[in-house]
Amino acid sequence: MKTDYIFQFNSTDHGTVDWQFHSKVANKMHHALWLVNKSDLVVLTKLDEQAKKKVHQELFESFDGVNQSVKDHNNKKARERRAKKS
């Protein structure tokens, strides 16, 4: 699967920022549900180091809702699996 698509994110302090998924997530992208890690995201826009860290954190936090949905789904499946064993 291609991971070289470039996305845009509207940062609070730094305007529109280009980013993409790291190439190592290609295998994860085949899964219906996967948790996005901070290391899965690459900021492409040229920024100073401090600004880049802040934007990277803000971008990662934008995936909180998606990650929480994945966690909720995984927990539900685990509860169902445990209930079957009982």
N, CA, C and O atoms as a DFTB+ gen file, in Angstrom:
344 C
 N C O
     1  1       0.844      -1.175       0.000
     2  2       0.000       0.000       0.000
     3  2       0.888       1.236       0.000
     4  3       1.949       1.251       0.625
     5  1       0.450       2.260      -0.698
     6  2       1.228       3.488      -0.776
     7  2       1.109       4.291       0.511
     8  3       0.024       4.438       1.073
     9  1       2.230       4.800       0.959
    10  2       2.223       5.658       2.146
    11  2       2.785       7.035       1.812
    12  3       3.034       7.834       2.715
    13  1       2.986       7.321       0.537
    14  2       3.606       8.589       0.175
    15  2       2.604       9.688      -0.157
    16  3       2.979      10.717      -0.719
    17  1       1.337       9.482       0.182
    18  2       0.355      10.543       0.012
    19  2       0.670      11.668       0.982
    20  3       1.073      11.420       2.118
    21  1       0.488      12.894       0.538
    22  2       0.743      14.044       1.397
    23  2      -0.595      14.621       1.837
    24  3      -1.477      14.887       1.021
    25  1      -0.723      14.809       3.154
    26  2      -1.937      15.349       3.750
    27  2      -1.639      16.737       4.294
    28  3      -0.479      17.128       4.429
    29  1      -2.690      17.473       4.603
    30  2      -2.508      18.783       5.196
    31  2      -3.244      18.852       6.525
    32  3      -4.308      18.258       6.702
    33  1      -2.655      19.585       7.444
    34  2      -3.189      19.740       8.795
    35  2      -3.142      21.214       9.141
    36  3      -2.131      21.875       8.905
    37  1      -4.217      21.735       9.695
    38  2      -4.259      23.138      10.104
    39  2      -3.816      23.261      11.554
    40  3      -4.569      22.957      12.478
    41  1      -2.599      23.704      11.732
    42  2      -2.029      23.889      13.064
    43  2      -2.571      25.168      13.687
    44  3      -2.893      26.124      12.982
    45  1      -2.668      25.178      14.987
    46  2      -3.170      26.342      15.709
    47  2      -2.268      27.561      15.505
    48  3      -2.757      28.660      15.245
    49  1      -0.960      27.366      15.623
    50  2      -0.018      28.495      15.569
    51  2       0.782      28.601      14.276
    52  3       1.393      29.639      14.017
    53  1       0.791      27.544      13.454
    54  2       1.705      27.522      12.313
    55  2       1.004      27.353      10.967
    56  3       1.649      27.010       9.976
    57  1      -0.292      27.586      10.920
    58  2      -1.025      27.527       9.661
    59  2      -1.130      26.113       9.118
    60  3      -1.132      25.141       9.874
    61  1      -1.216      26.011       7.802
    62  2      -1.357      24.710       7.148
    63  2      -0.003      24.026       7.045
    64  3       0.970      24.610       6.569
    65  1       0.043      22.783       7.496
    66  2       1.283      22.009       7.540
    67  2       1.088      20.736       6.712
    68  3       0.065      20.061       6.834
    69  1       2.075      20.412       5.868
    70  2       2.043      19.165       5.106
    71  2       2.623      18.040       5.949
    72  3       3.599      18.227       6.676
    73  1       2.003      16.861       5.839
    74  2       2.497      15.707       6.583
    75  2       2.152      14.437       5.816
    76  3       1.335      14.458       4.895
    77  1       2.774      13.343       6.199
    78  2       2.455      12.039       5.620
    79  2       2.741      10.954       6.652
    80  3       3.407      11.187       7.661
    81  1       2.220       9.766       6.370
    82  2       2.519       8.621       7.223
    83  2       3.924       8.138       6.914
    84  3       4.374       8.213       5.770
    85  1       4.610       7.646       7.920
    86  2       5.946       7.077       7.752
    87  2       5.833       5.825       6.886
    88  3       4.818       5.131       6.938
    89  1       6.840       5.536       6.109
    90  2       6.797       4.382       5.189
    91  2       6.673       3.051       5.926
    92  3       6.215       2.071       5.336
    93  1       7.067       2.988       7.194
    94  2       7.006       1.729       7.947
    95  2       5.580       1.312       8.313
    96  3       5.376       0.187       8.771
    97  1       4.587       2.190       8.124
    98  2       3.219       1.836       8.496
    99  2       2.459       1.144       7.370
   100  3       1.269       0.865       7.519
   101  1       3.104       0.867       6.270
   102  2       2.419       0.246       5.133
   103  2       1.742      -1.064       5.525
   104  3       0.634      -1.342       5.065
   105  1       2.384      -1.872       6.364
   106  2       1.784      -3.139       6.790
   107  2       0.596      -2.920       7.710
   108  3      -0.377      -3.673       7.646
   109  1       0.653      -1.916       8.556
   110  2      -0.447      -1.616       9.469
   111  2      -1.689      -1.162       8.719
   112  3      -2.813      -1.437       9.141
   113  1      -1.485      -0.470       7.612
   114  2      -2.603       0.126       6.896
   115  2      -3.539      -0.921       6.298
   116  3      -4.650      -0.589       5.887
   117  1      -3.107      -2.177       6.243
   118  2      -3.972      -3.248       5.742
   119  2      -4.989      -3.675       6.787
   120  3      -5.986      -4.316       6.455
   121  1      -4.750      -3.329       8.043
   122  2      -5.657      -3.706       9.117
   123  2      -6.833      -2.740       9.152
   124  3      -6.683      -1.549       8.880
   125  1      -7.994      -3.265       9.487
   126  2      -9.179      -2.409       9.565
   127  2      -9.021      -1.383      10.680
   128  3      -9.435      -0.233      10.536
   129  1      -8.425      -1.799      11.780
   130  2      -8.242      -0.907      12.927
   131  2      -6.797      -0.957      13.391
   132  3      -6.271      -2.035      13.666
   133  1      -6.154       0.191      13.479
   134  2      -4.798       0.248      14.023
   135  2      -4.615       1.563      14.751
   136  3      -5.150       2.597      14.351
   137  1      -3.851       1.502      15.823
   138  2      -3.565       2.692      16.611
   139  2      -2.468       3.507      15.933
   140  3      -1.416       2.973      15.580
   141  1      -2.717       4.781      15.758
   142  2      -1.722       5.669      15.164
   143  2      -0.740       6.067      16.261
   144  3      -1.130       6.620      17.289
   145  1       0.534       5.777      16.026
   146  2       1.594       6.163      16.960
   147  2       2.204       7.483      16.507
   148  3       2.104       7.855      15.338
   149  1       2.823       8.171      17.424
   150  2       3.470       9.434      17.090
   151  2       4.551       9.226      16.029
   152  3       4.748      10.080      15.164
   153  1       5.241       8.105      16.095
   154  2       6.317       7.829      15.142
   155  2       5.789       7.480      13.751
   156  3       6.570       7.396      12.803
   157  1       4.472       7.275      13.612
   158  2       3.875       6.972      12.312
   159  2       3.666       8.225      11.467
   160  3       3.360       8.131      10.278
   161  1       3.829       9.388      12.075
   162  2       3.532      10.650      11.417
   163  2       4.816      11.415      11.121
   164  3       5.701      11.507      11.972
   165  1       4.916      11.963       9.907
   166  2       6.093      12.718       9.505
   167  2       5.646      14.103       9.036
   168  3       4.860      14.216       8.095
   169  1       6.139      15.145       9.683
   170  2       5.835      16.521       9.279
   171  2       6.798      16.900       8.163
   172  3       8.013      16.789       8.329
   173  1       6.266      17.348       7.024
   174  2       7.086      17.668       5.859
   175  2       7.403      19.153       5.732
   176  3       8.421      19.521       5.147
   177  1       6.552      19.998       6.268
   178  2       6.743      21.442       6.160
   179  2       8.001      21.856       6.917
   180  3       8.249      21.394       8.030
   181  1       8.788      22.730       6.302
   182  2      10.019      23.221       6.938
   183  2       9.668      24.165       8.075
   184  3       9.076      25.224       7.867
   185  1      10.042      23.760       9.274
   186  2       9.838      24.558      10.484
   187  2      11.073      24.429      11.351
   188  3      11.844      23.481      11.202
   189  1      11.268      25.382      12.260
   190  2      12.385      25.217      13.188
   191  2      12.066      24.041      14.117
   192  3      10.917      23.608      14.212
   193  1      13.072      23.543      14.784
   194  2      12.954      22.304      15.573
   195  2      11.858      22.375      16.626
   196  3      11.075      21.438      16.779
   197  1      11.802      23.488      17.353
   198  2      10.801      23.634      18.413
   199  2       9.393      23.664      17.834
   200  3       8.490      23.019      18.367
   201  1       9.200      24.406      16.749
   202  2       7.884      24.495      16.101
   203  2       7.475      23.136      15.539
   204  3       6.308      22.750      15.608
   205  1       8.445      22.420      14.985
   206  2       8.151      21.098      14.408
   207  2       7.674      20.132      15.491
   208  3       6.743      19.359      15.266
   209  1       8.307      20.172      16.664
   210  2       7.890      19.313      17.780
   211  2       6.469      19.644      18.209
   212  3       5.662      18.748      18.458
   213  1       6.169      20.929      18.295
   214  2       4.841      21.363      18.716
   215  2       3.785      20.934      17.697
   216  3       2.728      20.429      18.075
   217  1       4.066      21.132      16.415
   218  2       3.129      20.738      15.351
   219  2       2.967      19.223      15.332
   220  3       1.855      18.723      15.160
   221  1       4.060      18.488      15.506
   222  2       4.011      17.024      15.511
   223  2       3.114      16.526      16.641
   224  3       2.319      15.607      16.445
   225  1       3.240      17.135      17.834
   226  2       2.405      16.766      18.973
   227  2       0.942      17.108      18.700
   228  3       0.046      16.315      18.991
   229  1       0.712      18.281      18.144
   230  2      -0.657      18.710      17.831
   231  2      -1.287      17.786      16.781
   232  3      -2.461      17.434      16.885
   233  1      -0.511      17.403      15.785
   234  2      -0.992      16.477      14.757
   235  2      -1.337      15.127      15.378
   236  3      -2.387      14.556      15.086
   237  1      -0.454      14.619      16.231
   238  2      -0.707      13.342      16.899
   239  2      -1.973      13.406      17.743
   240  3      -2.770      12.468      17.745
   241  1      -2.158      14.508      18.458
   242  2      -3.346      14.669      19.293
   243  2      -4.627      14.721      18.468
   244  3      -5.707      14.422      18.979
   245  1      -4.517      15.096      17.202
   246  2      -5.705      15.125      16.347
   247  2      -6.220      13.714      16.062
   248  3      -7.354      13.553      15.612
   249  1      -5.413      12.704      16.316
   250  2      -5.816      11.306      16.125
   251  2      -6.381      10.690      17.412
   252  3      -6.679       9.496      17.435
   253  1      -6.532      11.468      18.461
   254  2      -7.043      10.951      19.740
   255  2      -8.398      10.269      19.581
   256  3      -8.610       9.183      20.120
   257  1      -9.300      10.885      18.857
   258  2     -10.629      10.304      18.671
   259  2     -10.582       8.976      17.947
   260  3     -11.278       8.034      18.326
   261  1      -9.764       8.893      16.908
   262  2      -9.614       7.659      16.138
   263  2      -9.001       6.583      17.012
   264  3      -9.483       5.450      17.038
   265  1      -7.931       6.933      17.734
   266  2      -7.272       5.956      18.604
   267  2      -8.206       5.473      19.706
   268  3      -8.194       4.294      20.059
   269  1      -9.017       6.380      20.252
   270  2      -9.953       5.973      21.302
   271  2     -10.996       5.015      20.744
   272  3     -11.383       4.067      21.427
   273  1     -11.457       5.238      19.523
   274  2     -12.418       4.317      18.888
   275  2     -11.817       2.933      18.716
   276  3     -12.490       1.925      18.933
   277  1     -10.556       2.886      18.328
   278  2      -9.868       1.599      18.157
   279  2      -9.745       0.893      19.509
   280  3      -9.994      -0.308      19.610
   281  1      -9.363       1.639      20.545
   282  2      -9.241       1.056      21.887
   283  2     -10.584       0.531      22.375
   284  3     -10.665      -0.565      22.929
   285  1     -11.640       1.320      22.165
   286  2     -12.978       0.887      22.580
   287  2     -13.391      -0.389      21.846
   288  3     -13.946      -1.308      22.449
   289  1     -13.121      -0.439      20.556
   290  2     -13.454      -1.623      19.759
   291  2     -12.684      -2.845      20.251
   292  3     -13.254      -3.923      20.419
   293  1     -11.387      -2.667      20.480
   294  2     -10.558      -3.778      20.946
   295  2     -11.000      -4.259      22.329
   296  3     -11.019      -5.462      22.590
   297  1     -11.354      -3.331      23.207
   298  2     -11.828      -3.712      24.537
   299  2     -13.152      -4.458      24.458
   300  3     -13.367      -5.430      25.181
   301  1     -14.026      -4.009      23.593
   302  2     -15.319      -4.689      23.414
   303  2     -15.100      -6.123      22.939
   304  3     -15.715      -7.056      23.457
   305  1     -14.230      -6.293      21.960
   306  2     -13.939      -7.636      21.442
   307  2     -13.328      -8.510      22.531
   308  3     -13.650      -9.694      22.630
   309  1     -12.451      -7.935      23.344
   310  2     -11.821      -8.701      24.422
   311  2     -12.859      -9.120      25.462
   312  3     -12.830     -10.251      25.946
   313  1     -13.778      -8.212      25.807
   314  2     -14.843      -8.574      26.759
   315  2     -15.711      -9.690      26.206
   316  3     -16.075     -10.609      26.940
   317  1     -16.050      -9.626      24.918
   318  2     -16.853     -10.681      24.278
   319  2     -16.107     -12.017      24.308
   320  3     -16.697     -13.066      24.570
   321  1     -14.805     -11.960      24.037
   322  2     -13.990     -13.174      24.032
   323  2     -13.924     -13.779      25.425
   324  3     -14.021     -14.996      25.580
   325  1     -13.758     -12.938      26.437
   326  2     -13.709     -13.431      27.823
   327  2     -15.060     -13.985      28.245
   328  3     -15.113     -14.972      28.979
   329  1     -16.153     -13.375      27.802
   330  2     -17.490     -13.842      28.156
   331  2     -17.767     -15.226      27.569
   332  3     -18.436     -16.048      28.195
   333  1     -17.257     -15.477      26.380
   334  2     -17.435     -16.789      25.743
   335  2     -16.708     -17.880      26.516
   336  3     -17.185     -19.012      26.594
   337  1     -15.544     -17.543      27.094
   338  2     -14.771     -18.530      27.840
   339  2     -15.416     -18.895      29.170
   340  3     -15.194     -19.989      29.688
   341  1     -16.200     -18.000      29.714
   342  2     -16.826     -18.230      31.031
   343  2     -17.972     -19.199      30.936
   344  3     -18.608     -19.505      31.944
